[in-house]
Every structure is written in C-alpha cells, then in structure tokens.
Amino acid sequence: LLAIWTTLFFHARPSRARALLCGATLGLAALAVPNILVFLPVPLLIACRSPHGRPLKTGFTHTGLMLAGVLLCILPVTIRNRIVSGAWVPISVNAGVNLYVGNNPDTATALAIRPNQDWNRLLRMPFAAGTRSAADGDQWFVRRVAAYAKSDPAGFVTNLGRKALELVNGHEMPRNMSIYAYRDRSPWLGALVWKLGGFGFPFSLLLPFAVLGLFAAARRSVETRVMTSFVVLYAC
C-alpha cells in the first residue's frame, strides 16, 4: 500500500526525492514479497513520461532514481546472500518452488503439501536430481515448469485458467488450515466469514462492486488506473 501511495505521491508532483522514495518503498516491499516487483513498470512508466514543458532528461533522471531506490534496499540482501552462500541470489531462493507448486502436471497434489516432512521432501527433489546448492535448486524448479509448459501446452494453459477462476472464487482457499474451521472460535470471524451455497461472504459481495468501481473510474482517475494496474499485474 505504501508503494502504491508513493507512486501516486510522485505522480502528483514529480521530484527527485519523491522518485527515490517511490523506488525505496518498492524495494522494501520486495524484501517481504519479491513478486511485488511486477508493479515496478508502472511507476517507471510514469517517471519516464515527458509531458509538455518538462525536459526528456528529467524523465530519465527520475527513472534512474526510482531504480536506485529499489537497488539500495535489495543490494544489501544480495551481497549478504553472496557472502553466506557464495551464490548471487537477489532476495531469496523460494521463487522456483513456489512457481512449481502451482504449475506442474499434478498441481492438486502439490498444493495439498503442508509444512513438514512432505514439504521437506519436495525441497530435496533438486538435490536428489544432482543440484548442489539452494540457488541451483531454485533454477531446477523453474526448468521443470518450463519443461511442463513445453511438453503439455494445453494442460499448462488449462491450469492457468483454473487458477484464474480460483482467484475470483468467493471461497477462502485454505493454506495450512481452513479459516472456516475456526468460525466457532470467534464471534467476529463467524459473522464476517461464512458461505451460503456458492456464495462466500465477504469476497463474493466485494468483488463485483470492486470490478464495477474500477471500470467506472478508470477513465476519470489516474489513481484508479494505477491501482487497477497493480491488481491486474499482481493477480497475473
């Protein structure tokens, strides 16, 4: 949220300090959730635009400062990873396994794996195949996904479509546990999270209004376009 706010803050009145701040908030967010960086092209596009009366050089400067802000936050972690492991790992080595869990020939089984022996067994798969480091194991999972997409493109696309439907499903998908199992433990949870047939509160109610609001305001508000871009990019 802070990264989105600083993007809008920069758009309202571009300056070098605001460009650097925008990049830094995105960099800090990436340390927690690296895939937030899919949003980075949006503020960069805003920065490199050169409206009438503003020199093109200014846009390049703002773009560079945004990238510098991102790198200032990520580089210390990258250097630390290099010192500790001997490998150039920008943030972490869990991207490959997370990509694999949702994109493989048997995603139902992979998504059902819970932290413990089964998860550890999954993490050991690259080493059983001959990799020698966590960074190499990360790339091993990526190669498995690429091989799956190449060998079964129809299945790969079908799987993406299924996940897209789950993204807009009103049912709260469980991870390590189901939130519905704890409704009777809390009156607040019981009131705020419930299902009636295929209708799941609150998401089934909020999603249609959110989509209508985004489409209705998209042409009138830069703020809405920025937030819409984030929702679409992050969902993909």
Coordinates of N, CA and C in Angstrom, one line a residue:
L1 N 0.8 -1.2 0.0 CA 0.0 0.0 0.0 C 0.9 1.3 0.0
L2 N 2.0 1.2 0.8 CA 2.8 2.4 0.8 C 3.5 2.6 -0.6
A3 N 3.8 1.5 -1.2 CA 4.4 1.6 -2.6 C 3.5 2.3 -3.6
I4 N 2.2 1.9 -3.5 CA 1.2 2.5 -4.4 C 1.0 3.9 -4.0
W5 N 1.0 4.2 -2.7 CA 0.8 5.6 -2.3 C 2.0 6.5 -2.7
T6 N 3.2 6.0 -2.6 CA 4.3 6.8 -3.1 C 4.4 7.0 -4.6
T7 N 3.8 6.0 -5.3 CA 3.7 6.2 -6.8 C 2.8 7.3 -7.1
L8 N 1.6 7.4 -6.4 CA 0.7 8.4 -6.6 C 1.2 9.8 -6.1
F9 N 2.0 9.7 -5.0 CA 2.6 10.9 -4.5 C 3.6 11.5 -5.5
F10 N 4.4 10.6 -6.2 CA 5.3 11.1 -7.2 C 4.6 11.7 -8.4
H11 N 3.5 11.0 -8.8 CA 2.7 11.4 -10.0 C 2.1 12.8 -9.7
A12 N 1.7 13.1 -8.5 CA 1.0 14.4 -8.2 C 2.0 15.5 -8.4
R13 N 3.3 15.3 -8.0 CA 4.3 16.4 -8.1 C 5.7 15.7 -8.2
P14 N 6.1 15.4 -9.5 CA 7.3 14.7 -9.6 C 8.5 15.5 -9.1
S15 N 9.4 14.8 -8.4 CA 10.7 15.4 -8.0 C 11.7 14.2 -7.8
R16 N 12.9 14.6 -7.6 CA 14.0 13.6 -7.4 C 13.8 12.8 -6.1
A17 N 13.5 13.6 -5.1 CA 13.3 13.0 -3.8 C 12.1 12.0 -3.8
R18 N 11.0 12.4 -4.4 CA 9.8 11.5 -4.5 C 10.1 10.3 -5.4
A19 N 10.9 10.4 -6.4 CA 11.2 9.3 -7.3 C 12.0 8.3 -6.5
L20 N 13.0 8.8 -5.7 CA 13.8 7.9 -4.9 C 13.0 7.2 -3.8
L21 N 12.1 8.0 -3.2 CA 11.2 7.4 -2.1 C 10.3 6.3 -2.7
C22 N 9.8 6.5 -3.9 CA 8.9 5.5 -4.5 C 9.7 4.3 -4.8
G23 N 10.9 4.4 -5.3 CA 11.7 3.2 -5.5 C 12.1 2.5 -4.3
A24 N 12.4 3.2 -3.2 CA 12.8 2.6 -1.9 C 11.6 1.9 -1.3
T25 N 10.4 2.4 -1.4 CA 9.3 1.7 -0.8 C 9.0 0.4 -1.6
L26 N 9.2 0.4 -2.9 CA 9.0 -0.8 -3.7 C 10.1 -1.8 -3.3
G27 N 11.3 -1.3 -3.1 CA 12.4 -2.2 -2.7 C 12.2 -2.9 -1.4
L28 N 11.7 -2.1 -0.4 CA 11.4 -2.6 0.9 C 10.3 -3.7 0.8
A29 N 9.3 -3.4 0.0 CA 8.2 -4.3 -0.1 C 8.6 -5.6 -0.8
A30 N 9.6 -5.5 -1.7 CA 10.1 -6.7 -2.4 C 10.9 -7.6 -1.4
L31 N 11.5 -7.0 -0.4 CA 12.2 -7.9 0.6 C 11.2 -8.8 1.3
A32 N 10.0 -8.3 1.5 CA 8.9 -9.1 2.1 C 8.3 -10.1 1.1
V33 N 7.9 -9.5 0.0 CA 7.2 -10.3 -1.0 C 7.8 -9.9 -2.4
P34 N 8.8 -10.7 -2.9 CA 9.5 -10.3 -4.1 C 8.7 -10.0 -5.3
N35 N 7.5 -10.8 -5.4 CA 6.7 -10.6 -6.7 C 6.0 -9.3 -6.7
I36 N 6.2 -8.4 -5.7 CA 5.6 -7.0 -5.8 C 6.3 -6.3 -6.9
L37 N 7.5 -6.8 -7.3 CA 8.3 -6.1 -8.4 C 7.6 -6.1 -9.7
V38 N 6.5 -6.9 -9.9 CA 5.8 -6.9 -11.2 C 5.1 -5.6 -11.3
F39 N 4.9 -4.8 -10.2 CA 4.3 -3.5 -10.3 C 5.3 -2.4 -10.7
L40 N 6.6 -2.7 -10.6 CA 7.6 -1.7 -10.9 C 7.5 -1.0 -12.2
P41 N 7.1 -1.7 -13.3 CA 7.0 -0.9 -14.6 C 6.0 0.2 -14.6
V42 N 5.0 0.2 -13.7 CA 4.0 1.3 -13.6 C 4.6 2.6 -13.2
P43 N 5.3 2.7 -12.0 CA 5.9 3.9 -11.6 C 7.0 4.3 -12.6
L44 N 7.8 3.3 -13.1 CA 8.8 3.7 -14.1 C 8.2 4.3 -15.3
L45 N 7.1 3.8 -15.8 CA 6.4 4.4 -16.9 C 6.0 5.9 -16.6
I46 N 5.4 6.1 -15.4 CA 5.0 7.4 -15.0 C 6.2 8.3 -15.0
A47 N 7.4 7.8 -14.5 CA 8.6 8.6 -14.3 C 9.2 9.0 -15.7
C48 N 9.2 8.1 -16.6 CA 9.8 8.4 -17.9 C 9.0 9.2 -18.9
R49 N 7.7 9.4 -18.5 CA 6.9 10.2 -19.4 C 7.4 11.6 -19.3
S50 N 7.3 12.3 -20.5 CA 7.8 13.7 -20.5 C 6.7 14.6 -21.0
P51 N 5.8 15.0 -20.1 CA 4.7 16.0 -20.5 C 5.3 17.2 -21.1
H52 N 4.4 18.0 -21.8 CA 4.8 19.2 -22.4 C 5.4 20.2 -21.4
G53 N 6.6 20.7 -21.7 CA 7.2 21.6 -20.8 C 8.2 21.0 -19.9
R54 N 8.3 19.7 -19.9 CA 9.3 19.0 -19.0 C 10.4 18.4 -19.8
P55 N 11.7 18.7 -19.6 CA 12.7 18.1 -20.4 C 12.7 16.6 -20.4
L56 N 13.1 15.9 -21.5 CA 13.1 14.5 -21.5 C 14.2 14.0 -20.5
K57 N 15.2 14.7 -20.3 CA 16.3 14.3 -19.4 C 15.8 14.2 -18.0
T58 N 14.8 15.0 -17.6 CA 14.2 14.9 -16.3 C 13.5 13.5 -16.1
G59 N 12.8 13.1 -17.1 CA 12.2 11.8 -17.0 C 13.2 10.7 -16.8
F60 N 14.3 10.7 -17.5 CA 15.3 9.7 -17.4 C 16.0 9.8 -16.0
T61 N 16.1 11.0 -15.5 CA 16.7 11.1 -14.1 C 15.8 10.5 -13.1
H62 N 14.5 10.8 -13.2 CA 13.5 10.2 -12.2 C 13.5 8.7 -12.3
T63 N 13.5 8.2 -13.5 CA 13.5 6.7 -13.7 C 14.7 6.1 -13.1
G64 N 15.9 6.7 -13.3 CA 17.1 6.2 -12.7 C 17.1 6.2 -11.2
L65 N 16.5 7.3 -10.6 CA 16.4 7.4 -9.1 C 15.5 6.4 -8.6
M66 N 14.4 6.1 -9.3 CA 13.5 5.0 -8.8 C 14.2 3.7 -8.8
L67 N 14.9 3.3 -9.8 CA 15.7 2.1 -9.9 C 16.7 2.1 -8.8
A68 N 17.4 3.2 -8.5 CA 18.4 3.3 -7.5 C 17.7 3.0 -6.1
G69 N 16.5 3.6 -5.9 CA 15.8 3.3 -4.6 C 15.6 1.8 -4.4
V70 N 15.1 1.2 -5.5 CA 14.9 -0.3 -5.4 C 16.2 -1.0 -5.0
L71 N 17.3 -0.7 -5.8 CA 18.5 -1.4 -5.6 C 19.1 -1.1 -4.2
L72 N 19.0 0.1 -3.7 CA 19.5 0.4 -2.4 C 19.0 -0.5 -1.3
C73 N 17.7 -0.9 -1.5 CA 17.1 -1.8 -0.5 C 17.5 -3.3 -0.7
I74 N 17.6 -3.7 -2.0 CA 17.8 -5.1 -2.3 C 19.3 -5.5 -2.3
L75 N 20.1 -4.6 -2.7 CA 21.6 -4.9 -2.9 C 22.2 -5.4 -1.5
P76 N 21.9 -4.8 -0.4 CA 22.5 -5.4 0.9 C 22.1 -6.8 1.1
V77 N 20.9 -7.2 0.8 CA 20.5 -8.6 0.9 C 21.2 -9.5 -0.1
T78 N 21.3 -9.0 -1.3 CA 22.0 -9.7 -2.3 C 23.5 -10.0 -1.9
I79 N 24.1 -8.9 -1.4 CA 25.5 -9.1 -1.0 C 25.7 -10.0 0.2
R80 N 24.7 -9.9 1.1 CA 24.7 -10.9 2.2 C 24.6 -12.3 1.8
N81 N 23.6 -12.5 0.8 CA 23.4 -13.9 0.3 C 24.7 -14.4 -0.4
R82 N 25.4 -13.5 -1.1 CA 26.6 -13.9 -1.8 C 27.7 -14.3 -0.8
I83 N 27.8 -13.5 0.3 CA 28.8 -13.8 1.3 C 28.5 -15.2 2.0
V84 N 27.2 -15.4 2.3 CA 26.9 -16.6 3.1 C 26.9 -17.8 2.2
S85 N 26.3 -17.7 1.0 CA 26.1 -18.9 0.2 C 27.1 -19.0 -0.9
G86 N 27.8 -17.9 -1.3 CA 28.7 -18.0 -2.5 C 27.9 -17.8 -3.8
A87 N 26.6 -17.6 -3.8 CA 25.8 -17.5 -5.0 C 25.2 -16.1 -5.0
W88 N 25.0 -15.6 -6.2 CA 24.3 -14.4 -6.4 C 22.8 -14.6 -6.4
V89 N 22.2 -14.4 -5.2 CA 20.8 -14.6 -5.0 C 20.2 -13.2 -4.7
P90 N 19.4 -12.6 -5.5 CA 18.9 -11.2 -5.3 C 18.2 -11.1 -3.9
I91 N 17.2 -12.0 -3.6 CA 16.5 -11.9 -2.4 C 16.4 -13.2 -1.7
S92 N 15.8 -14.2 -2.3 CA 15.6 -15.5 -1.7 C 15.6 -16.6 -2.8
V93 N 15.5 -17.8 -2.3 CA 15.5 -18.9 -3.3 C 14.2 -19.7 -3.3
N94 N 13.1 -19.1 -2.9 CA 11.9 -19.8 -2.9 C 11.0 -19.5 -4.1
A95 N 11.5 -18.7 -5.0 CA 10.6 -18.4 -6.2 C 10.4 -19.6 -7.1
G96 N 11.4 -20.4 -7.3 CA 11.3 -21.6 -8.1 C 10.3 -22.6 -7.6
V97 N 10.4 -22.9 -6.3 CA 9.5 -23.9 -5.7 C 8.1 -23.4 -5.7
N98 N 7.9 -22.1 -5.4 CA 6.5 -21.6 -5.4 C 5.9 -21.6 -6.8
L99 N 6.8 -21.3 -7.8 CA 6.3 -21.4 -9.2 C 5.9 -22.8 -9.6
Y100 N 6.7 -23.8 -9.1 CA 6.5 -25.2 -9.4 C 5.2 -25.7 -8.8
V101 N 5.0 -25.3 -7.5 CA 3.8 -25.9 -6.8 C 2.5 -25.6 -7.6
G102 N 2.4 -24.4 -8.2 CA 1.2 -24.1 -8.9 C 1.2 -24.4 -10.4
N103 N 2.4 -24.9 -10.9 CA 2.5 -25.1 -12.3 C 3.3 -26.4 -12.6
N104 N 2.6 -27.5 -12.5 CA 3.1 -28.8 -12.7 C 2.0 -29.8 -13.2
P105 N 2.4 -31.0 -13.6 CA 1.3 -31.9 -14.1 C 0.3 -32.3 -13.1
D106 N 0.7 -32.2 -11.8 CA -0.2 -32.6 -10.7 C -0.3 -31.6 -9.7
T107 N -0.9 -30.4 -10.0 CA -0.9 -29.3 -9.1 C -1.8 -29.6 -7.9
A108 N -2.8 -30.4 -8.0 CA -3.7 -30.7 -6.9 C -2.9 -31.4 -5.7
T109 N -2.0 -32.3 -6.1 CA -1.2 -33.0 -5.1 C -0.2 -32.0 -4.5
A110 N 0.5 -31.2 -5.4 CA 1.5 -30.2 -4.9 C 0.9 -29.2 -4.0
L111 N -0.3 -28.7 -4.3 CA -0.9 -27.6 -3.5 C -1.4 -28.2 -2.2
A112 N -1.6 -29.5 -2.1 CA -2.0 -30.1 -0.8 C -0.9 -30.4 0.1
I113 N 0.4 -30.2 -0.3 CA 1.5 -30.4 0.6 C 1.5 -29.4 1.7
R114 N 1.7 -29.8 2.9 CA 1.8 -28.9 4.1 C 3.2 -28.9 4.7
P115 N 3.5 -27.9 5.4 CA 4.8 -27.8 6.0 C 5.1 -29.0 6.9
N116 N 6.1 -29.7 6.7 CA 6.6 -30.8 7.5 C 7.4 -31.8 6.6
Q117 N 7.3 -33.0 6.8 CA 8.1 -34.0 6.0 C 7.8 -33.9 4.5
D118 N 6.5 -33.8 4.1 CA 6.2 -33.8 2.7 C 6.8 -32.5 2.0
W119 N 6.8 -31.4 2.7 CA 7.3 -30.2 2.1 C 8.8 -30.3 2.0
N120 N 9.5 -30.8 3.1 CA 10.9 -31.0 3.0 C 11.3 -32.0 1.9
R121 N 10.5 -33.0 1.7 CA 10.7 -34.0 0.6 C 10.7 -33.3 -0.7
L122 N 9.8 -32.3 -0.9 CA 9.7 -31.5 -2.1 C 10.9 -30.7 -2.3
L123 N 11.4 -30.1 -1.2 CA 12.6 -29.2 -1.3 C 13.8 -30.0 -1.6
R124 N 13.8 -31.3 -1.3 CA 15.0 -32.1 -1.6 C 15.1 -32.7 -3.0
M125 N 14.0 -32.5 -3.7 CA 13.9 -33.0 -5.1 C 15.1 -32.6 -6.0
P126 N 15.4 -31.3 -6.0 CA 16.5 -30.8 -6.8 C 17.8 -31.5 -6.5
F127 N 18.1 -31.7 -5.1 CA 19.3 -32.3 -4.7 C 19.4 -33.8 -5.1
A128 N 18.2 -34.4 -5.1 CA 18.2 -35.8 -5.5 C 18.5 -35.9 -7.0
A129 N 18.2 -34.8 -7.7 CA 18.4 -34.8 -9.2 C 19.9 -34.3 -9.5
G130 N 20.6 -34.0 -8.5 CA 22.0 -33.7 -8.7 C 22.5 -32.2 -8.5
T131 N 21.5 -31.3 -8.1 CA 22.0 -30.0 -7.9 C 22.7 -29.9 -6.6
R132 N 23.5 -28.8 -6.4 CA 24.4 -28.8 -5.3 C 24.2 -27.6 -4.4
S133 N 23.3 -26.7 -4.7 CA 23.1 -25.5 -3.9 C 21.6 -25.1 -4.0
A134 N 21.2 -24.3 -3.0 CA 19.8 -23.8 -3.0 C 19.5 -23.0 -4.2
A135 N 20.5 -22.2 -4.6 CA 20.3 -21.3 -5.8 C 20.1 -22.2 -7.1
D136 N 20.9 -23.3 -7.2 CA 20.7 -24.2 -8.4 C 19.4 -24.9 -8.3
G137 N 19.0 -25.3 -7.0 CA 17.7 -25.9 -6.8 C 16.6 -25.0 -7.2
D138 N 16.7 -23.7 -7.0 CA 15.7 -22.8 -7.4 C 15.5 -22.8 -8.9
Q139 N 16.6 -22.8 -9.6 CA 16.5 -22.8 -11.1 C 16.1 -24.2 -11.6
W140 N 16.3 -25.2 -10.8 CA 15.9 -26.6 -11.2 C 14.3 -26.6 -11.3
F141 N 13.7 -26.0 -10.3 CA 12.2 -25.9 -10.3 C 11.7 -25.1 -11.5
V142 N 12.4 -24.0 -11.8 CA 12.0 -23.2 -12.9 C 12.1 -24.0 -14.2
R143 N 13.2 -24.7 -14.4 CA 13.3 -25.6 -15.6 C 12.2 -26.6 -15.7
R144 N 11.8 -27.2 -14.5 CA 10.7 -28.2 -14.5 C 9.4 -27.6 -15.0
V145 N 9.2 -26.3 -14.6 CA 7.9 -25.6 -15.1 C 8.0 -25.4 -16.6
A146 N 9.2 -24.9 -17.0 CA 9.4 -24.7 -18.4 C 9.2 -25.9 -19.3
A147 N 9.7 -27.0 -18.7 CA 9.6 -28.3 -19.4 C 8.1 -28.8 -19.5
Y148 N 7.4 -28.5 -18.4 CA 6.0 -28.9 -18.4 C 5.2 -28.1 -19.4
A149 N 5.5 -26.8 -19.4 CA 4.8 -25.9 -20.4 C 5.1 -26.3 -21.8
K150 N 6.3 -26.7 -22.1 CA 6.7 -27.1 -23.4 C 6.1 -28.5 -23.8
S151 N 6.1 -29.4 -22.9 CA 5.6 -30.8 -23.2 C 4.1 -30.9 -23.3
D152 N 3.4 -30.0 -22.5 CA 1.9 -30.1 -22.4 C 1.4 -28.7 -22.4
P153 N 1.5 -27.9 -23.5 CA 1.0 -26.5 -23.5 C -0.5 -26.4 -23.2
A154 N -1.3 -27.3 -23.7 CA -2.7 -27.3 -23.4 C -3.0 -27.4 -21.9
G155 N -2.3 -28.4 -21.3 CA -2.5 -28.6 -19.9 C -2.0 -27.4 -19.1
F156 N -0.9 -26.8 -19.5 CA -0.4 -25.6 -18.8 C -1.4 -24.5 -18.9
V157 N -1.9 -24.2 -20.0 CA -2.9 -23.1 -20.2 C -4.2 -23.4 -19.4
T158 N -4.6 -24.7 -19.5 CA -5.8 -25.0 -18.7 C -5.7 -24.8 -17.2
N159 N -4.5 -25.1 -16.8 CA -4.2 -25.0 -15.3 C -4.2 -23.5 -15.0
L160 N -3.6 -22.6 -15.9 CA -3.7 -21.2 -15.6 C -5.1 -20.7 -15.5
G161 N -6.0 -21.2 -16.4 CA -7.4 -20.8 -16.4 C -8.1 -21.3 -15.1
R162 N -7.8 -22.5 -14.7 CA -8.3 -22.9 -13.4 C -7.9 -22.0 -12.2
K163 N -6.7 -21.6 -12.2 CA -6.2 -20.8 -11.1 C -6.8 -19.4 -11.2
A164 N -7.1 -18.9 -12.4 CA -7.8 -17.6 -12.6 C -9.2 -17.7 -12.0
L165 N -9.9 -18.8 -12.2 CA -11.2 -19.0 -11.6 C -11.1 -19.0 -10.1
E166 N -10.1 -19.7 -9.6 CA -9.9 -19.8 -8.1 C -9.6 -18.4 -7.5
L167 N -9.0 -17.5 -8.3 CA -8.6 -16.2 -7.9 C -9.9 -15.4 -7.6
V168 N -10.9 -15.6 -8.4 CA -12.2 -14.8 -8.2 C -13.2 -15.6 -7.5
N169 N -12.9 -16.8 -6.9 CA -13.8 -17.6 -6.2 C -14.1 -17.0 -4.8
G170 N -15.4 -17.0 -4.4 CA -15.7 -16.4 -3.1 C -15.3 -17.3 -1.9
H171 N -15.0 -18.5 -2.2 CA -14.5 -19.4 -1.1 C -13.1 -19.0 -0.7
E172 N -12.8 -18.9 0.6 CA -11.5 -18.6 1.1 C -10.6 -19.8 1.0
M173 N -9.7 -19.8 0.1 CA -8.8 -21.0 -0.1 C -8.0 -21.3 1.1
P174 N -7.9 -22.5 1.6 CA -7.0 -22.8 2.8 C -5.6 -22.9 2.4
R175 N -4.7 -22.6 3.3 CA -3.3 -22.8 3.1 C -2.9 -23.9 4.1
N176 N -2.4 -23.6 5.2 CA -2.1 -24.6 6.2 C -3.3 -25.1 7.0
M177 N -4.3 -24.2 7.0 CA -5.6 -24.6 7.7 C -6.7 -23.8 7.0
S178 N -7.9 -24.3 7.3 CA -9.1 -23.6 6.7 C -9.6 -22.6 7.7
I179 N -9.9 -21.4 7.2 CA -10.4 -20.3 8.1 C -11.8 -20.7 8.6
Y180 N -12.6 -21.5 7.8 CA -13.9 -21.8 8.2 C -14.0 -22.7 9.4
A181 N -12.9 -23.5 9.6 CA -12.9 -24.4 10.8 C -12.8 -23.7 12.1
Y182 N -12.5 -22.4 12.0 CA -12.3 -21.6 13.3 C -13.4 -20.6 13.5
R183 N -14.5 -20.7 12.7 CA -15.6 -19.7 12.8 C -16.2 -19.8 14.2
D184 N -16.3 -21.0 14.8 CA -17.0 -21.1 16.1 C -16.1 -20.7 17.2
R185 N -14.8 -20.4 17.0 CA -13.9 -19.9 18.0 C -14.0 -18.4 18.2
S186 N -14.6 -17.7 17.3 CA -14.6 -16.2 17.3 C -15.9 -15.7 16.8
P187 N -16.7 -14.9 17.6 CA -17.9 -14.4 17.1 C -17.7 -13.4 15.9
W188 N -16.5 -12.7 15.9 CA -16.2 -11.8 14.8 C -16.0 -12.6 13.5
L189 N -15.2 -13.7 13.6 CA -14.9 -14.5 12.4 C -16.2 -15.2 11.9
G190 N -17.0 -15.6 12.9 CA -18.3 -16.2 12.5 C -19.2 -15.3 11.7
A191 N -19.2 -14.0 12.1 CA -20.0 -13.0 11.4 C -19.5 -12.6 10.1
L192 N -18.2 -12.5 10.0 CA -17.5 -11.9 8.8 C -17.1 -12.9 7.7
V193 N -17.0 -14.2 8.1 CA -16.6 -15.2 7.1 C -17.6 -16.4 7.1
W194 N -18.4 -16.5 6.1 CA -19.4 -17.5 6.0 C -19.8 -17.8 4.6
K195 N -20.4 -19.0 4.3 CA -20.8 -19.4 3.0 C -22.2 -19.8 3.0
L196 N -22.9 -19.5 1.8 CA -24.3 -19.9 1.6 C -24.3 -20.5 0.2
G197 N -24.2 -21.8 0.1 CA -24.1 -22.4 -1.3 C -22.8 -22.0 -1.9
G198 N -22.9 -21.4 -3.1 CA -21.7 -21.0 -3.8 C -21.3 -19.6 -3.4
F199 N -22.1 -18.9 -2.6 CA -21.8 -17.5 -2.2 C -20.9 -17.5 -0.9
G200 N -19.8 -16.9 -1.0 CA -18.9 -16.8 0.1 C -18.7 -15.3 0.6
F201 N -19.1 -15.0 1.8 CA -19.0 -13.7 2.3 C -17.6 -13.5 3.0
P202 N -16.9 -12.4 2.7 CA -17.3 -11.2 2.1 C -16.9 -11.1 0.6
F203 N -16.1 -12.0 0.1 CA -15.5 -11.7 -1.2 C -16.5 -11.7 -2.3
S204 N -17.5 -12.6 -2.3 CA -18.5 -12.7 -3.3 C -19.3 -11.4 -3.4
L205 N -19.4 -10.7 -2.4 CA -20.1 -9.4 -2.4 C -19.2 -8.2 -2.8
L206 N -17.9 -8.3 -2.3 CA -17.0 -7.2 -2.6 C -16.5 -7.2 -4.0
L207 N -16.2 -8.4 -4.6 CA -15.6 -8.4 -5.9 C -16.4 -7.7 -7.0
P208 N -17.7 -8.0 -7.1 CA -18.5 -7.4 -8.2 C -18.5 -5.8 -8.0
F209 N -18.6 -5.3 -6.8 CA -18.6 -3.9 -6.6 C -17.2 -3.3 -6.9
A210 N -16.1 -4.0 -6.6 CA -14.8 -3.6 -6.8 C -14.5 -3.5 -8.3
V211 N -15.0 -4.5 -9.1 CA -14.7 -4.5 -10.5 C -15.5 -3.4 -11.2
L212 N -16.8 -3.2 -10.8 CA -17.6 -2.1 -11.3 C -17.0 -0.8 -11.0
G213 N -16.5 -0.6 -9.8 CA -15.8 0.7 -9.4 C -14.6 0.9 -10.2
L214 N -13.8 -0.1 -10.4 CA -12.5 0.1 -11.2 C -12.8 0.5 -12.6
F215 N -13.8 -0.2 -13.3 CA -14.1 0.2 -14.7 C -14.8 1.5 -14.8
A216 N -15.6 1.9 -13.8 CA -16.3 3.1 -13.8 C -15.4 4.3 -13.7
A217 N -14.3 4.2 -12.9 CA -13.5 5.3 -12.6 C -12.2 5.3 -13.4
A218 N -11.9 4.2 -14.1 CA -10.6 4.1 -14.8 C -10.3 5.2 -15.7
R219 N -11.3 5.7 -16.4 CA -11.0 6.8 -17.4 C -11.0 8.1 -16.8
R220 N -11.4 8.3 -15.6 CA -11.5 9.6 -15.0 C -10.4 9.9 -14.0
S221 N -9.7 8.8 -13.5 CA -8.8 9.0 -12.4 C -7.5 8.2 -12.7
V222 N -6.4 9.0 -12.6 CA -5.0 8.3 -12.7 C -4.8 7.4 -11.5
E223 N -5.3 7.8 -10.3 CA -5.2 7.0 -9.2 C -5.8 5.6 -9.4
T224 N -7.0 5.6 -10.0 CA -7.7 4.3 -10.2 C -7.0 3.5 -11.2
R225 N -6.4 4.1 -12.2 CA -5.6 3.4 -13.2 C -4.4 2.7 -12.6
V226 N -3.8 3.4 -11.7 CA -2.6 2.9 -11.0 C -3.0 1.7 -10.2
M227 N -4.0 1.8 -9.4 CA -4.5 0.7 -8.6 C -5.0 -0.5 -9.4
T228 N -5.7 -0.2 -10.5 CA -6.1 -1.3 -11.4 C -4.9 -2.0 -12.0
S229 N -3.9 -1.3 -12.4 CA -2.7 -1.9 -12.9 C -2.1 -2.8 -11.9
F230 N -2.0 -2.4 -10.6 CA -1.5 -3.2 -9.5 C -2.3 -4.5 -9.4
V231 N -3.6 -4.4 -9.3 CA -4.4 -5.6 -9.1 C -4.2 -6.6 -10.3
V232 N -4.2 -6.1 -11.5 CA -4.1 -6.9 -12.7 C -2.7 -7.6 -12.7
L233 N -1.6 -6.8 -12.5 CA -0.3 -7.3 -12.6 C 0.0 -8.3 -11.5
Y234 N -0.5 -8.0 -10.3 CA -0.2 -8.9 -9.1 C -1.0 -10.2 -9.3
A235 N -2.2 -10.1 -9.8 CA -3.0 -11.3 -10.0 C -2.4 -12.2 -11.0
C236 N -1.8 -11.6 -12.1 CA -1.2 -12.5 -13.1 C 0.0 -13.1 -12.6

